[in-house]
Amino acid sequence: MARPLRFRYAPGRWTLDRVRRDVFQPLDSNLGASMEPTWFKPPAGYEARRFEMDNGDVALFAWRDGDDPDDEHGNGPAAYWMGNTETPEALWRTDKYGFDRVPFAVARWAERELLAQLHDESPWLEPFPHLSWFFLPVFLSKDGRETTRRFFAEQAAGFPDATRDEALGFYESFLSTGALDEYREEMAGKLGTSEYLDAHRMAAAMSEFTGAKVLHDAGYDLTPEIEVTTGHSLDYRDDADDVDGVLVEITRPRPPS
């Protein structure tokens, strides 16, 4: 099972000819692909291309000739790749980073590209911009892009007695507070990226967001995934002005059968 979307960092000099040879041609040979201009202007100092595969996969590639002062991974020429498709061999031995570990301009550009695609494919998500952004790493993941969206669309994100839009509006109202933005990759990943829809497991994952909203509304600051001495992790540590370090585990009782 593939993980949520992440960038690959490829140091070294890249040219359009090299991109065509080492990135586009392998994709085209294996899957059938087109190399297109990007939908949005690349970050300053970067060139970029968009790859669209015949099977519906997509990938982005941005490269620079010189330094990027916002890049913590190194100076000089380098490139960033992100895609929900097979990785060309030239990029196999490269390091992977989440959206918050690459230059902000690169991450923001990639998010604009992918959010536009997400809303084009699933326009019912467009009224919920923060939810779309938060779960983007799984909504467009290699294996989970269909199942995660089906879960929100057909299962109302796990709510038993709500419409799709009511459920999404509930989570949008919480996520738009930014309370979990810092932990986006970790928390979005709880939904999973499996190509098989497991509505019960996904509903259990979303119950952690429901619990987080209750705690946030009560005035607590949230820190997820707190490791304890038993070797496993509890869902949250909650801190407030008059309370310090309360550990919380979200339980998921079910009606008796």
PDB file of C-alpha atoms in Angstrom:
ATOM      1  CA  MET A   1       0.000   0.000   0.000  1.00  0.00           C
ATOM      2  CA  ALA A   2       1.464   3.347  -1.065  1.00  0.00           C
ATOM      3  CA  ARG A   3       1.842   6.131   1.495  1.00  0.00           C
ATOM      4  CA  PRO A   4       0.237   9.576   1.283  1.00  0.00           C
ATOM      5  CA  LEU A   5       1.685  11.912  -1.332  1.00  0.00           C
ATOM      6  CA  ARG A   6       5.215  13.098  -0.642  1.00  0.00           C
ATOM      7  CA  PHE A   7       7.933  14.877  -2.582  1.00  0.00           C
ATOM      8  CA  ARG A   8      11.132  13.299  -3.840  1.00  0.00           C
ATOM      9  CA  TYR A   9      14.186  15.571  -3.723  1.00  0.00           C
ATOM     10  CA  ALA A  10      16.686  15.071  -6.555  1.00  0.00           C
ATOM     11  CA  PRO A  11      19.841  17.189  -6.242  1.00  0.00           C
ATOM     12  CA  GLY A  12      21.828  17.872  -9.389  1.00  0.00           C
ATOM     13  CA  ARG A  13      21.444  19.749 -12.621  1.00  0.00           C
ATOM     14  CA  TRP A  14      18.296  19.193 -14.632  1.00  0.00           C
ATOM     15  CA  THR A  15      17.462  20.493 -18.090  1.00  0.00           C
ATOM     16  CA  LEU A  16      14.354  20.095 -20.194  1.00  0.00           C
ATOM     17  CA  ASP A  17      16.188  17.513 -22.299  1.00  0.00           C
ATOM     18  CA  ARG A  18      17.091  15.509 -19.194  1.00  0.00           C
ATOM     19  CA  VAL A  19      13.531  15.753 -17.886  1.00  0.00           C
ATOM     20  CA  ARG A  20      12.247  14.473 -21.201  1.00  0.00           C
ATOM     21  CA  ARG A  21      14.784  11.611 -21.259  1.00  0.00           C
ATOM     22  CA  ASP A  22      14.820  10.510 -17.600  1.00  0.00           C
ATOM     23  CA  VAL A  23      11.268  11.302 -16.502  1.00  0.00           C
ATOM     24  CA  PHE A  24       8.865  11.571 -19.419  1.00  0.00           C
ATOM     25  CA  GLN A  25      10.154   8.807 -21.682  1.00  0.00           C
ATOM     26  CA  PRO A  26      10.067   6.062 -18.988  1.00  0.00           C
ATOM     27  CA  LEU A  27       6.538   7.103 -18.013  1.00  0.00           C
ATOM     28  CA  ASP A  28       5.403   7.154 -21.607  1.00  0.00           C
ATOM     29  CA  SER A  29       6.986   3.765 -22.353  1.00  0.00           C
ATOM     30  CA  ASN A  30       5.443   2.048 -19.331  1.00  0.00           C
ATOM     31  CA  LEU A  31       2.078   3.754 -18.950  1.00  0.00           C
ATOM     32  CA  GLY A  32       1.470   6.065 -21.860  1.00  0.00           C
ATOM     33  CA  ALA A  33       1.969   9.688 -20.843  1.00  0.00           C
ATOM     34  CA  SER A  34       1.948  13.274 -21.995  1.00  0.00           C
ATOM     35  CA  MET A  35       4.247  16.045 -20.762  1.00  0.00           C
ATOM     36  CA  GLU A  36       2.245  19.235 -20.351  1.00  0.00           C
ATOM     37  CA  PRO A  37       2.689  22.818 -19.173  1.00  0.00           C
ATOM     38  CA  THR A  38       1.675  23.253 -15.552  1.00  0.00           C
ATOM     39  CA  TRP A  39      -1.747  24.675 -14.763  1.00  0.00           C
ATOM     40  CA  PHE A  40      -0.247  27.334 -12.499  1.00  0.00           C
ATOM     41  CA  LYS A  41       2.941  29.387 -12.743  1.00  0.00           C
ATOM     42  CA  PRO A  42       5.890  27.553 -11.124  1.00  0.00           C
ATOM     43  CA  PRO A  43       7.732  29.118  -8.180  1.00  0.00           C
ATOM     44  CA  ALA A  44      10.247  31.859  -8.960  1.00  0.00           C
ATOM     45  CA  GLY A  45      13.540  30.343 -10.099  1.00  0.00           C
ATOM     46  CA  TYR A  46      11.975  27.014 -11.105  1.00  0.00           C
ATOM     47  CA  GLU A  47      10.860  25.404 -14.326  1.00  0.00           C
ATOM     48  CA  ALA A  48       8.154  22.772 -14.113  1.00  0.00           C
ATOM     49  CA  ARG A  49       6.151  20.268 -16.094  1.00  0.00           C
ATOM     50  CA  ARG A  50       3.034  18.230 -15.480  1.00  0.00           C
ATOM     51  CA  PHE A  51       2.803  14.564 -16.527  1.00  0.00           C
ATOM     52  CA  GLU A  52      -0.582  13.023 -17.238  1.00  0.00           C
ATOM     53  CA  MET A  53      -0.755   9.262 -17.676  1.00  0.00           C
ATOM     54  CA  ASP A  54      -3.257   7.338 -19.780  1.00  0.00           C
ATOM     55  CA  ASN A  55      -4.486   5.481 -16.660  1.00  0.00           C
ATOM     56  CA  GLY A  56      -5.389   8.704 -14.833  1.00  0.00           C
ATOM     57  CA  ASP A  57      -2.178   9.042 -12.810  1.00  0.00           C
ATOM     58  CA  VAL A  58      -0.554  12.462 -12.559  1.00  0.00           C
ATOM     59  CA  ALA A  59       2.881  13.740 -11.540  1.00  0.00           C
ATOM     60  CA  LEU A  60       4.576  17.106 -11.100  1.00  0.00           C
ATOM     61  CA  PHE A  61       8.248  17.913 -11.591  1.00  0.00           C
ATOM     62  CA  ALA A  62       9.926  21.233 -10.769  1.00  0.00           C
ATOM     63  CA  TRP A  63      13.633  21.996 -11.125  1.00  0.00           C
ATOM     64  CA  ARG A  64      15.982  24.919 -10.559  1.00  0.00           C
ATOM     65  CA  ASP A  65      19.419  25.906 -11.840  1.00  0.00           C
ATOM     66  CA  GLY A  66      20.699  27.596  -8.689  1.00  0.00           C
ATOM     67  CA  ASP A  67      20.127  28.014  -4.970  1.00  0.00           C
ATOM     68  CA  ASP A  68      16.807  28.330  -3.197  1.00  0.00           C
ATOM     69  CA  PRO A  69      17.372  30.109   0.141  1.00  0.00           C
ATOM     70  CA  ASP A  70      14.208  28.464   1.490  1.00  0.00           C
ATOM     71  CA  ASP A  71      15.509  24.938   0.821  1.00  0.00           C
ATOM     72  CA  GLU A  72      16.804  23.196   3.943  1.00  0.00           C
ATOM     73  CA  HIS A  73      18.015  20.151   1.996  1.00  0.00           C
ATOM     74  CA  GLY A  74      20.919  21.730   0.133  1.00  0.00           C
ATOM     75  CA  ASN A  75      22.119  24.460  -2.172  1.00  0.00           C
ATOM     76  CA  GLY A  76      22.597  24.473  -5.904  1.00  0.00           C
ATOM     77  CA  PRO A  77      20.624  22.851  -8.715  1.00  0.00           C
ATOM     78  CA  ALA A  78      17.927  20.384  -7.657  1.00  0.00           C
ATOM     79  CA  ALA A  79      14.466  19.118  -8.516  1.00  0.00           C
ATOM     80  CA  TYR A  80      11.286  18.049  -6.751  1.00  0.00           C
ATOM     81  CA  TRP A  81       8.980  15.274  -7.944  1.00  0.00           C
ATOM     82  CA  MET A  82       5.516  14.406  -6.695  1.00  0.00           C
ATOM     83  CA  GLY A  83       3.114  11.935  -8.229  1.00  0.00           C
ATOM     84  CA  ASN A  84       0.558   9.206  -7.659  1.00  0.00           C
ATOM     85  CA  THR A  85       2.161   7.016 -10.286  1.00  0.00           C
ATOM     86  CA  GLU A  86       5.241   4.836 -10.669  1.00  0.00           C
ATOM     87  CA  THR A  87       8.525   6.612  -9.976  1.00  0.00           C
ATOM     88  CA  PRO A  88      10.998   6.791 -12.874  1.00  0.00           C
ATOM     89  CA  GLU A  89      14.200   4.879 -12.161  1.00  0.00           C
ATOM     90  CA  ALA A  90      16.282   8.069 -12.231  1.00  0.00           C
ATOM     91  CA  LEU A  91      14.464   9.132  -9.046  1.00  0.00           C
ATOM     92  CA  TRP A  92      14.474   5.844  -7.143  1.00  0.00           C
ATOM     93  CA  ARG A  93      17.356   6.625  -4.787  1.00  0.00           C
ATOM     94  CA  THR A  94      16.101  10.011  -3.663  1.00  0.00           C
ATOM     95  CA  ASP A  95      14.922  11.238  -0.274  1.00  0.00           C
ATOM     96  CA  LYS A  96      11.228  11.782   0.424  1.00  0.00           C
ATOM     97  CA  TYR A  97       9.728  14.756   2.243  1.00  0.00           C
ATOM     98  CA  GLY A  98       6.255  15.894   3.257  1.00  0.00           C
ATOM     99  CA  PHE A  99       4.660  19.147   2.158  1.00  0.00           C
ATOM    100  CA  ASP A 100       6.011  20.949   5.227  1.00  0.00           C
ATOM    101  CA  ARG A 101       9.614  19.899   4.565  1.00  0.00           C
ATOM    102  CA  VAL A 102      10.141  21.457   1.131  1.00  0.00           C
ATOM    103  CA  PRO A 103      10.389  25.138   0.171  1.00  0.00           C
ATOM    104  CA  PHE A 104       7.061  26.808   0.857  1.00  0.00           C
ATOM    105  CA  ALA A 105       6.739  28.127  -2.700  1.00  0.00           C
ATOM    106  CA  VAL A 106       7.221  24.628  -4.124  1.00  0.00           C
ATOM    107  CA  ALA A 107       4.687  23.102  -1.736  1.00  0.00           C
ATOM    108  CA  ARG A 108       2.127  25.840  -2.376  1.00  0.00           C
ATOM    109  CA  TRP A 109       2.490  25.533  -6.150  1.00  0.00           C
ATOM    110  CA  ALA A 110       2.043  21.748  -6.004  1.00  0.00           C
ATOM    111  CA  GLU A 111      -0.985  22.131  -3.757  1.00  0.00           C
ATOM    112  CA  ARG A 112      -2.605  24.572  -6.182  1.00  0.00           C
ATOM    113  CA  GLU A 113      -2.037  22.154  -9.060  1.00  0.00           C
ATOM    114  CA  LEU A 114      -3.404  19.164  -7.185  1.00  0.00           C
ATOM    115  CA  LEU A 115      -6.321  20.936  -5.526  1.00  0.00           C
ATOM    116  CA  ALA A 116      -7.457  22.192  -8.924  1.00  0.00           C
ATOM    117  CA  GLN A 117      -7.346  18.628 -10.203  1.00  0.00           C
ATOM    118  CA  LEU A 118      -9.130  17.290  -7.128  1.00  0.00           C
ATOM    119  CA  HIS A 119     -11.975  19.782  -7.499  1.00  0.00           C
ATOM    120  CA  ASP A 120     -12.188  19.132 -11.226  1.00  0.00           C
ATOM    121  CA  GLU A 121     -12.564  15.393 -10.580  1.00  0.00           C
ATOM    122  CA  SER A 122     -14.705  15.708  -7.430  1.00  0.00           C
ATOM    123  CA  PRO A 123     -16.505  19.075  -7.556  1.00  0.00           C
ATOM    124  CA  TRP A 124     -18.544  18.201  -4.460  1.00  0.00           C
ATOM    125  CA  LEU A 125     -15.356  18.792  -2.424  1.00  0.00           C
ATOM    126  CA  GLU A 126     -14.884  22.374  -3.632  1.00  0.00           C
ATOM    127  CA  PRO A 127     -17.227  23.952  -1.032  1.00  0.00           C
ATOM    128  CA  PHE A 128     -14.937  22.515   1.661  1.00  0.00           C
ATOM    129  CA  PRO A 129     -11.532  24.074   0.902  1.00  0.00           C
ATOM    130  CA  HIS A 130      -9.747  23.361   4.164  1.00  0.00           C
ATOM    131  CA  LEU A 131     -10.905  19.766   4.287  1.00  0.00           C
ATOM    132  CA  SER A 132      -9.783  19.368   0.657  1.00  0.00           C
ATOM    133  CA  TRP A 133      -6.359  20.786   1.508  1.00  0.00           C
ATOM    134  CA  PHE A 134      -5.982  18.785   4.722  1.00  0.00           C
ATOM    135  CA  PHE A 135      -6.740  15.418   3.145  1.00  0.00           C
ATOM    136  CA  LEU A 136      -5.080  16.177  -0.204  1.00  0.00           C
ATOM    137  CA  PRO A 137      -2.163  13.772   0.509  1.00  0.00           C
ATOM    138  CA  VAL A 138      -4.637  10.866   0.635  1.00  0.00           C
ATOM    139  CA  PHE A 139      -7.343  12.165  -1.712  1.00  0.00           C
ATOM    140  CA  LEU A 140      -4.770  12.013  -4.525  1.00  0.00           C
ATOM    141  CA  SER A 141      -2.583   9.182  -3.240  1.00  0.00           C
ATOM    142  CA  LYS A 142      -1.579   6.357  -5.546  1.00  0.00           C
ATOM    143  CA  ASP A 143      -3.730   3.615  -4.027  1.00  0.00           C
ATOM    144  CA  GLY A 144      -6.256   5.563  -1.968  1.00  0.00           C
ATOM    145  CA  ARG A 145      -7.476   8.295  -4.277  1.00  0.00           C
ATOM    146  CA  GLU A 146     -10.705   6.475  -5.097  1.00  0.00           C
ATOM    147  CA  THR A 147     -11.491   4.830  -1.749  1.00  0.00           C
ATOM    148  CA  THR A 148     -10.890   7.901   0.419  1.00  0.00           C
ATOM    149  CA  ARG A 149     -13.160  10.051  -1.718  1.00  0.00           C
ATOM    150  CA  ARG A 150     -15.802   7.316  -1.895  1.00  0.00           C
ATOM    151  CA  PHE A 151     -15.782   7.130   1.897  1.00  0.00           C
ATOM    152  CA  PHE A 152     -16.509  10.845   2.194  1.00  0.00           C
ATOM    153  CA  ALA A 153     -19.029  10.878  -0.655  1.00  0.00           C
ATOM    154  CA  GLU A 154     -20.947   7.655  -0.024  1.00  0.00           C
ATOM    155  CA  GLN A 155     -20.408   7.068   3.706  1.00  0.00           C
ATOM    156  CA  ALA A 156     -20.700  10.713   4.866  1.00  0.00           C
ATOM    157  CA  ALA A 157     -17.209  10.401   6.390  1.00  0.00           C
ATOM    158  CA  GLY A 158     -18.524   7.822   8.848  1.00  0.00           C
ATOM    159  CA  PHE A 159     -21.551   9.697  10.184  1.00  0.00           C
ATOM    160  CA  PRO A 160     -24.456   7.229  10.451  1.00  0.00           C
ATOM    161  CA  ASP A 161     -27.297   9.785  10.230  1.00  0.00           C
ATOM    162  CA  ALA A 162     -26.043  12.715   8.164  1.00  0.00           C
ATOM    163  CA  THR A 163     -25.840  13.763   4.558  1.00  0.00           C
ATOM    164  CA  ARG A 164     -22.520  14.039   2.802  1.00  0.00           C
ATOM    165  CA  ASP A 165     -22.536  17.829   2.915  1.00  0.00           C
ATOM    166  CA  GLU A 166     -23.584  17.937   6.572  1.00  0.00           C
ATOM    167  CA  ALA A 167     -20.695  15.672   7.541  1.00  0.00           C
ATOM    168  CA  LEU A 168     -18.155  17.501   5.410  1.00  0.00           C
ATOM    169  CA  GLY A 169     -19.380  20.839   6.731  1.00  0.00           C
ATOM    170  CA  PHE A 170     -18.874  19.593  10.288  1.00  0.00           C
ATOM    171  CA  TYR A 171     -15.258  18.649   9.633  1.00  0.00           C
ATOM    172  CA  GLU A 172     -14.640  21.780   7.546  1.00  0.00           C
ATOM    173  CA  SER A 173     -15.728  23.970  10.453  1.00  0.00           C
ATOM    174  CA  PHE A 174     -13.200  22.269  12.720  1.00  0.00           C
ATOM    175  CA  LEU A 175     -10.272  21.858  10.347  1.00  0.00           C
ATOM    176  CA  SER A 176     -10.523  25.483   9.204  1.00  0.00           C
ATOM    177  CA  THR A 177      -9.557  26.554  12.733  1.00  0.00           C
ATOM    178  CA  GLY A 178      -6.056  25.276  11.959  1.00  0.00           C
ATOM    179  CA  ALA A 179      -5.927  23.292  15.185  1.00  0.00           C
ATOM    180  CA  LEU A 180      -4.373  20.267  13.441  1.00  0.00           C
ATOM    181  CA  ASP A 181      -2.599  21.949  10.517  1.00  0.00           C
ATOM    182  CA  GLU A 182       0.808  21.319  12.077  1.00  0.00           C
ATOM    183  CA  TYR A 183       0.037  17.591  12.163  1.00  0.00           C
ATOM    184  CA  ARG A 184      -1.610  17.358   8.755  1.00  0.00           C
ATOM    185  CA  GLU A 185       0.482  14.568   7.226  1.00  0.00           C
ATOM    186  CA  GLU A 186       0.237  12.361  10.309  1.00  0.00           C
ATOM    187  CA  MET A 187      -3.474  12.915  10.853  1.00  0.00           C
ATOM    188  CA  ALA A 188      -4.548  12.720   7.211  1.00  0.00           C
ATOM    189  CA  GLY A 189      -2.586   9.494   6.921  1.00  0.00           C
ATOM    190  CA  LYS A 190      -4.845   7.885   9.533  1.00  0.00           C
ATOM    191  CA  LEU A 191      -7.527   7.669   6.862  1.00  0.00           C
ATOM    192  CA  GLY A 192      -5.248   5.289   4.988  1.00  0.00           C
ATOM    193  CA  THR A 193      -4.325   4.878   1.333  1.00  0.00           C
ATOM    194  CA  SER A 194      -5.680   1.411   0.636  1.00  0.00           C
ATOM    195  CA  GLU A 195      -7.287   0.604  -2.702  1.00  0.00           C
ATOM    196  CA  TYR A 196      -9.915  -1.372  -0.745  1.00  0.00           C
ATOM    197  CA  LEU A 197     -12.656   0.546   1.041  1.00  0.00           C
ATOM    198  CA  ASP A 198     -12.834  -0.331   4.747  1.00  0.00           C
ATOM    199  CA  ALA A 199     -15.599   1.959   5.954  1.00  0.00           C
ATOM    200  CA  HIS A 200     -15.406   0.744   9.575  1.00  0.00           C
ATOM    201  CA  ARG A 201     -11.674   1.440   9.877  1.00  0.00           C
ATOM    202  CA  MET A 202     -12.026   4.820   8.165  1.00  0.00           C
ATOM    203  CA  ALA A 203     -14.944   5.776  10.427  1.00  0.00           C
ATOM    204  CA  ALA A 204     -12.799   4.885  13.438  1.00  0.00           C
ATOM    205  CA  ALA A 205     -10.059   7.163  12.116  1.00  0.00           C
ATOM    206  CA  MET A 206     -12.506  10.031  11.613  1.00  0.00           C
ATOM    207  CA  SER A 207     -13.781   9.620  15.170  1.00  0.00           C
ATOM    208  CA  GLU A 208     -10.407  10.986  16.277  1.00  0.00           C
ATOM    209  CA  PHE A 209     -11.225  14.190  14.394  1.00  0.00           C
ATOM    210  CA  THR A 210     -14.675  14.294  15.999  1.00  0.00           C
ATOM    211  CA  GLY A 211     -13.102  13.955  19.430  1.00  0.00           C
ATOM    212  CA  ALA A 212     -10.526  16.591  18.550  1.00  0.00           C
ATOM    213  CA  LYS A 213     -13.290  19.055  17.678  1.00  0.00           C
ATOM    214  CA  VAL A 214     -14.983  18.485  21.038  1.00  0.00           C
ATOM    215  CA  LEU A 215     -11.689  19.090  22.851  1.00  0.00           C
ATOM    216  CA  HIS A 216     -10.813  22.134  20.751  1.00  0.00           C
ATOM    217  CA  ASP A 217     -14.258  23.655  21.322  1.00  0.00           C
ATOM    218  CA  ALA A 218     -13.658  23.177  25.055  1.00  0.00           C
ATOM    219  CA  GLY A 219     -10.515  25.302  24.840  1.00  0.00           C
ATOM    220  CA  TYR A 220      -7.778  22.683  24.718  1.00  0.00           C
ATOM    221  CA  ASP A 221      -4.646  22.793  22.580  1.00  0.00           C
ATOM    222  CA  LEU A 222      -4.112  19.446  20.883  1.00  0.00           C
ATOM    223  CA  THR A 223      -0.968  17.403  20.355  1.00  0.00           C
ATOM    224  CA  PRO A 224      -1.683  14.048  18.661  1.00  0.00           C
ATOM    225  CA  GLU A 225       0.017  10.664  18.976  1.00  0.00           C
ATOM    226  CA  ILE A 226       1.580  10.802  22.430  1.00  0.00           C
ATOM    227  CA  GLU A 227       3.889   7.867  23.088  1.00  0.00           C
ATOM    228  CA  VAL A 228       3.535   6.294  26.536  1.00  0.00           C
ATOM    229  CA  THR A 229       5.683   3.885  28.524  1.00  0.00           C
ATOM    230  CA  THR A 230       3.832   0.825  27.260  1.00  0.00           C
ATOM    231  CA  GLY A 231       5.301   1.456  23.816  1.00  0.00           C
ATOM    232  CA  HIS A 232       2.111   2.537  22.071  1.00  0.00           C
ATOM    233  CA  SER A 233       0.596   5.975  21.561  1.00  0.00           C
ATOM    234  CA  LEU A 234      -2.505   7.683  22.892  1.00  0.00           C
ATOM    235  CA  ASP A 235      -4.554   9.890  20.615  1.00  0.00           C
ATOM    236  CA  TYR A 236      -3.930  13.314  22.172  1.00  0.00           C
ATOM    237  CA  ARG A 237      -2.299  15.359  24.886  1.00  0.00           C
ATOM    238  CA  ASP A 238      -4.548  18.285  25.765  1.00  0.00           C
ATOM    239  CA  ASP A 239      -3.304  21.509  27.317  1.00  0.00           C
ATOM    240  CA  ALA A 240      -5.332  24.479  28.530  1.00  0.00           C
ATOM    241  CA  ASP A 241      -4.686  27.559  30.668  1.00  0.00           C
ATOM    242  CA  ASP A 242      -5.602  25.735  33.858  1.00  0.00           C
ATOM    243  CA  VAL A 243      -4.825  22.175  32.793  1.00  0.00           C
ATOM    244  CA  ASP A 244      -1.476  20.790  31.683  1.00  0.00           C
ATOM    245  CA  GLY A 245      -0.830  17.560  29.846  1.00  0.00           C
ATOM    246  CA  VAL A 246      -4.084  15.593  30.035  1.00  0.00           C
ATOM    247  CA  LEU A 247      -3.842  12.410  27.959  1.00  0.00           C
ATOM    248  CA  VAL A 248      -6.897  11.443  25.927  1.00  0.00           C
ATOM    249  CA  GLU A 249      -7.766   8.252  24.062  1.00  0.00           C
ATOM    250  CA  ILE A 250     -10.791   8.312  21.759  1.00  0.00           C
ATOM    251  CA  THR A 251     -12.836   5.132  22.205  1.00  0.00           C
ATOM    252  CA  ARG A 252     -15.247   3.889  19.582  1.00  0.00           C
ATOM    253  CA  PRO A 253     -18.109   1.958  21.215  1.00  0.00           C
ATOM    254  CA  ARG A 254     -20.577   0.247  18.907  1.00  0.00           C
ATOM    255  CA  PRO A 255     -24.191  -0.729  19.630  1.00  0.00           C
ATOM    256  CA  PRO A 256     -24.623  -4.340  20.794  1.00  0.00           C
ATOM    257  CA  SER A 257     -25.495  -6.716  17.991  1.00  0.00           C
TER     258      SER A 257
END
